[in-house]
Coordinates of C-alpha atoms and ligand atoms in Angstrom, one line a residue:
X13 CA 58.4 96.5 108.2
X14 CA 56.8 98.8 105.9
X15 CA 57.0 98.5 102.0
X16 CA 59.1 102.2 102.4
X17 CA 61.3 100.7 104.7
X18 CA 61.7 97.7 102.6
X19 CA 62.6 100.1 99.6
X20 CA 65.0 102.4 101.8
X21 CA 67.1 98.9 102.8
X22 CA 67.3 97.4 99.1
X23 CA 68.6 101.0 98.1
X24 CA 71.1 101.0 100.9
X25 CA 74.8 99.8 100.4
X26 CA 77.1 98.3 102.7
X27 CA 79.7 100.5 103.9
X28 CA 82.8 99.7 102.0
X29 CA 85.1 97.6 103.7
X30 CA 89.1 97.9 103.0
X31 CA 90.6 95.1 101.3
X32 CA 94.1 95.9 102.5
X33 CA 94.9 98.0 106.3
X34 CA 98.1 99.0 107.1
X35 CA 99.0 100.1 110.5
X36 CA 101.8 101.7 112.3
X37 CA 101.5 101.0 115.8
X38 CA 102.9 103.5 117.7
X39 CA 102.8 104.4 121.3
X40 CA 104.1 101.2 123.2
X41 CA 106.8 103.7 124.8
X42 CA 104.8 106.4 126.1
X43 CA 101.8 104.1 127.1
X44 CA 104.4 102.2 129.4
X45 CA 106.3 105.5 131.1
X46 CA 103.0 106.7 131.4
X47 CA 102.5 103.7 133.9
X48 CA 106.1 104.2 135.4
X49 CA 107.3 100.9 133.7
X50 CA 109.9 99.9 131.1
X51 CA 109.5 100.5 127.7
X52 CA 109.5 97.3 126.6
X53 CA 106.3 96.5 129.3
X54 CA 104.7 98.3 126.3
X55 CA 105.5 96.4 123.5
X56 CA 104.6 93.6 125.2
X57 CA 101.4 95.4 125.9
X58 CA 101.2 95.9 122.1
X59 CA 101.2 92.1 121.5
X60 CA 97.3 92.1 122.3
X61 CA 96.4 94.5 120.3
X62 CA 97.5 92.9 117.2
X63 CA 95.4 89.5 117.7
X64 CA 92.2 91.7 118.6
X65 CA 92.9 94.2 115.3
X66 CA 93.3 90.5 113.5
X67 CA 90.3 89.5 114.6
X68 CA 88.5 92.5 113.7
X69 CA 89.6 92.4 110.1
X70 CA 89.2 88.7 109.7
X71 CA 85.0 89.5 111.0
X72 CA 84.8 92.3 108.2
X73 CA 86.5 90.3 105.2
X74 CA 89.9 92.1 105.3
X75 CA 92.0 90.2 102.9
X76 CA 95.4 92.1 103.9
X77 CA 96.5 93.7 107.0
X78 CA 99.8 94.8 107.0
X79 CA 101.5 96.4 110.5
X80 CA 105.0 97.9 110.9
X81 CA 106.7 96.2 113.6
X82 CA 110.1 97.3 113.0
X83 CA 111.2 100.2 110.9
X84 CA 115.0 100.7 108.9
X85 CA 115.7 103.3 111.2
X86 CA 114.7 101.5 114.3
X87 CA 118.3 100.2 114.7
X88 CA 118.9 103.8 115.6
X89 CA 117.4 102.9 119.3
X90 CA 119.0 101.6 122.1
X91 CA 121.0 98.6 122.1
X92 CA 119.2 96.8 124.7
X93 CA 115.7 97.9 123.2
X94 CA 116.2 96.5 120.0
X95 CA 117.3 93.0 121.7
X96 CA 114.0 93.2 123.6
X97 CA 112.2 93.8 120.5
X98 CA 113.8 91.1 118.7
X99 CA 112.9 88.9 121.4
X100 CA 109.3 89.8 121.4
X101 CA 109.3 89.0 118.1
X102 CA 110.5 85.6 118.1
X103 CA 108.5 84.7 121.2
X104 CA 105.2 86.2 119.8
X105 CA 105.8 84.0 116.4
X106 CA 106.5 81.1 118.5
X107 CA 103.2 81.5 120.8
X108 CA 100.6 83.0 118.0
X109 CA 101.4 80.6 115.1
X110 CA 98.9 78.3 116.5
X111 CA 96.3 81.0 116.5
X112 CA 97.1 82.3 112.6
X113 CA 96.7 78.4 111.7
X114 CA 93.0 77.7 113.7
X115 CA 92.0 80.9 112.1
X116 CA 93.3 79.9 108.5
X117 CA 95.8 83.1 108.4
X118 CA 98.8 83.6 105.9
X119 CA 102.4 84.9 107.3
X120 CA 104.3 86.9 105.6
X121 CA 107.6 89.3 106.8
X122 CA 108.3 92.0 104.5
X123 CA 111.5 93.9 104.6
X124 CA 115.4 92.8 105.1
X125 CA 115.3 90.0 107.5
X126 CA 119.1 88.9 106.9
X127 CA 120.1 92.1 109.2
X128 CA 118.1 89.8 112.2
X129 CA 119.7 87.2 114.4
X130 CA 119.6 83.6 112.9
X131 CA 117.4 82.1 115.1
X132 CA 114.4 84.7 114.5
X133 CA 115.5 84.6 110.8
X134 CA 114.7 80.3 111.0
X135 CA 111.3 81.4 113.1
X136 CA 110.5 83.5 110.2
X137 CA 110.6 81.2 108.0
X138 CA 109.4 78.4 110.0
X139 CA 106.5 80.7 110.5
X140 CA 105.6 81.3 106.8
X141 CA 105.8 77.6 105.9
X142 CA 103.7 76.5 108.3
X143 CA 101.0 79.1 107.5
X144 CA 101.8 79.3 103.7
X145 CA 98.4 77.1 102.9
X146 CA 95.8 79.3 104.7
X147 CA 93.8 81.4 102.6
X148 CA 91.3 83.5 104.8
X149 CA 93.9 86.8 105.5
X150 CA 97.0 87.6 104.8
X151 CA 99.1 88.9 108.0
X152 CA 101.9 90.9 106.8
X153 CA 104.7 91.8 109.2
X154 CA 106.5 95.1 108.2
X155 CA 110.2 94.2 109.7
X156 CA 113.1 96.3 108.9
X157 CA 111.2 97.5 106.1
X158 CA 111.5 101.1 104.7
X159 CA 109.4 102.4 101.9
X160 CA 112.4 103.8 100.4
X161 CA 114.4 100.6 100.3
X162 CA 111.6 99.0 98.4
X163 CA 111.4 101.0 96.0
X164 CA 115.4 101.2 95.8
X165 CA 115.2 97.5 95.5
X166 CA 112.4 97.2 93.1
X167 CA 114.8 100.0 91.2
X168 CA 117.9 98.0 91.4
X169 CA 116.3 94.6 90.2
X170 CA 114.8 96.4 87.2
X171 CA 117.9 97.9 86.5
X172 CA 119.7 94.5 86.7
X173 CA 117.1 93.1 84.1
X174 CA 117.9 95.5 81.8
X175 CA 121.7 95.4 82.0
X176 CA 121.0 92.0 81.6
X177 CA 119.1 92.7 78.4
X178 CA 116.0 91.2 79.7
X179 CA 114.1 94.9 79.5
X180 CA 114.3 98.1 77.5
X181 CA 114.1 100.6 79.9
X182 CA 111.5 102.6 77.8
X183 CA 108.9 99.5 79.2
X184 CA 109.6 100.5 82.5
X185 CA 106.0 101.4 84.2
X186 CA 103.9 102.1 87.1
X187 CA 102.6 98.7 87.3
X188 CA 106.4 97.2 86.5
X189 CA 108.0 98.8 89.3
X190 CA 105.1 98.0 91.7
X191 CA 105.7 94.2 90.6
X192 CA 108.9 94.9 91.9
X193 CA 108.2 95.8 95.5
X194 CA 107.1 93.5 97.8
X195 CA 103.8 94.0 97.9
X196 CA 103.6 92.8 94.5
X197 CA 100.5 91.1 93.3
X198 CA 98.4 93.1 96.3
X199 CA 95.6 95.5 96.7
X200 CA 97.6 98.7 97.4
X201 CA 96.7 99.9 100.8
X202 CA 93.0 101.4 101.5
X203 CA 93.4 102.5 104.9
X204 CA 96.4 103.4 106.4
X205 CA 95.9 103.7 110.6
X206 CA 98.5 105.1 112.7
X207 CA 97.8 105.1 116.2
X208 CA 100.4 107.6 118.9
X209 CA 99.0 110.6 118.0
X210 CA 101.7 111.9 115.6
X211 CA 100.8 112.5 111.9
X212 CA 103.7 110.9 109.8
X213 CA 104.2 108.3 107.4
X214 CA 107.8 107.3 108.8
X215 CA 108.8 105.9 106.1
X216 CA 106.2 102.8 105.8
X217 CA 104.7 101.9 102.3
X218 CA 105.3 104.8 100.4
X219 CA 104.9 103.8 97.0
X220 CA 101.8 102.1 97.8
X221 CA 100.3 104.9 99.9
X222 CA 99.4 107.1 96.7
X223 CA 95.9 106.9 97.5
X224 CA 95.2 105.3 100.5
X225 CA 92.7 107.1 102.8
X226 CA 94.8 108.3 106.1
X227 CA 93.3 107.8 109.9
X228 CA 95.3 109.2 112.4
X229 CA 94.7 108.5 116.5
X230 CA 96.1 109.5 119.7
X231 CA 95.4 106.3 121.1
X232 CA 98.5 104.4 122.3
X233 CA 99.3 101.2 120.4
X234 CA 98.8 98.8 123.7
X235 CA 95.2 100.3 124.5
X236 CA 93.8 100.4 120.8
X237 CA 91.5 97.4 121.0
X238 CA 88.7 96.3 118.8
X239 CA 86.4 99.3 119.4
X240 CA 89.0 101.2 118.0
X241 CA 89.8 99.3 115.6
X242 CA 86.1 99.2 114.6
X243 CA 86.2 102.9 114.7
X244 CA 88.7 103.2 112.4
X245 CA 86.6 100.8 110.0
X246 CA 83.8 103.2 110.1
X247 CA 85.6 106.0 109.6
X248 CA 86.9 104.9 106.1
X249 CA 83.1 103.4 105.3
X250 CA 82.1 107.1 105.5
X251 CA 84.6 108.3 102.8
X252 CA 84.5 109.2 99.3
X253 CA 87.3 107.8 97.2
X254 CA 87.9 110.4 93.9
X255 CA 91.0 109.4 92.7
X256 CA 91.1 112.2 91.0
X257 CA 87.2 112.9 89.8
X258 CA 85.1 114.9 90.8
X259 CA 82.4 113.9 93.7
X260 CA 79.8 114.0 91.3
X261 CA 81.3 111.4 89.2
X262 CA 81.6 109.5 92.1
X263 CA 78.2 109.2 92.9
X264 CA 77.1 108.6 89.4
X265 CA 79.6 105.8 89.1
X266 CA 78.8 103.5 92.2
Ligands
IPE13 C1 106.1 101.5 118.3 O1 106.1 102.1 119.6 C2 106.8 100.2 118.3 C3 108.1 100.2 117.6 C4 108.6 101.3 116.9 C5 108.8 99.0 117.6 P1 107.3 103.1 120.1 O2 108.3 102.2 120.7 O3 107.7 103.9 119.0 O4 106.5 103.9 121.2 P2 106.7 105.5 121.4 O5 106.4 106.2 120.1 O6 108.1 105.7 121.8 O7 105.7 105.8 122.4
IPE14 C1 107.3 103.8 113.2 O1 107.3 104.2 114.6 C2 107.8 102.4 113.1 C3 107.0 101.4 113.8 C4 105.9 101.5 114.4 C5 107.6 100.1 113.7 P1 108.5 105.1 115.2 O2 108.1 105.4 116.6 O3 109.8 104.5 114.9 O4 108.4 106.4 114.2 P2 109.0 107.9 114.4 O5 110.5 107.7 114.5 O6 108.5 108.5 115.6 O7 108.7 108.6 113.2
MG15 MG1 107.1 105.7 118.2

């Protein structure tokens, strides 16, 4: 290597990698008509795609990855396709809890788990004990989770302290209210992937969203594996983050 070479690498920076991923996973519908089968043969499909976008993130030191499995309005769809998704669910927890423990993942479900049946309810929380020690990533299941309830709940609880007399309203704050959602405590989201092609937010973390960097793919859910998902990594290395400032300040700064 030449001394100018040598220079050029100890100048050069690692492209930044996000601390906390969200993803919506869209597409297991349409990628299983496509193929003339049932819906649900695509959210089955879909199941593979989460452990190879797990193992992705664990290789670049992702410390969150959050993915929305199961949104508020969801109960909307069919009857029978909301039992098959609750089904997946609790067969998936039973068959990759193994996998989250050997690779020293976290569970967590966030959102209003007392609307599920019992039995996935006890494999929730079965699945969260058992994986409450490991330290290398957390996994965080979106499950009947809206952004707006969140932040309705965050509200409420607030509200409760202070009718409580436990807080003056006036102390009431950005970072109070975000203590008050569930992702308290967290990185707030720094890429935000939703695969299916459509451009919406659908009601996922909105509070937490403010600044996240948005990446947006037509690929369906079930065939978004971990070139994709390394794709999507290099997209956001390549970004500058403002919040606000101007680029030059940016590049002063870091
Ligand atoms: C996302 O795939 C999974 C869930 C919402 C549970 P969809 O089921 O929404 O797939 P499309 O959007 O109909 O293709
Ligand atoms: C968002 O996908 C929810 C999940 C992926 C769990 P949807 O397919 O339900 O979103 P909309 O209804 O098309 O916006
Ligand atoms: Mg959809």
């Amino acid at each position: 290597m030449t001394d100018d070479a040598d220079t050029e690498n100890a100048g050069a920076r690692a492209a930044p990698v996000p601390r906390h991923v969200a993803i919506i996973m869209d597409g297991n519908g349409r990628w299983a008509e496509k193929r003339g089968q049932a819906r649900h043969a695509g959210h089955r499909a879909g199941v593979n795609s989460v452990r190879s976008t797990i193992e992705v993130c664990i290789e670049h030191g992702v410390e969150v990855l959050t993915i929305f499995a199961f949104s508020s309005e969801n109960w909307r769809r069919p009857k029978t396709e909301i039992n098959l998704l609750m089904e997946l669910f609790l067969t998936a927890l039973q068959r990759e809890v193994r996998r989250l423990q050997s690779n020293d993942i976290r569970l967590r479900v966030i959102g209003d788990i007392a609307a599920f049946p019992e039995k996935l309810q006890k494999r929730i929380r079965a699945s969260e004990e058992a994986t409450a020690g490991n330290r290398r990533m957390l996994l965080q299941v979106a499950a009947n989770y809206g952004g707006r309830w969140d932040i309705t709940q965050a509200a409420r609880s607030l509200a409760a302290a202070a009718a409580r007399g436990e807080l003056d309203p006036a102390d009431i704050d950005e970072a109070m209210l975000a203590n008050a959602t569930l992702l308290a405590g967290q990185p707030d989201p720094d890429l935000f992937i939703r695969t299916g092609g459509d451009q919406r937010i659908s009601n996922f973390l909105l509070w937490h969203c403010a600044y996240t960097e948005l990446y947006f793919t037509p690929v369906l859910w079930p065939d978004f594996d971990a070139a994709e998902m390394k794709r999507a990594l290099l997209s956001f290395g390549g970004r500058q983050r403002r919040f606000g400032r101007t680029g030059a300040q940016v590049e002063l700064e870091d």
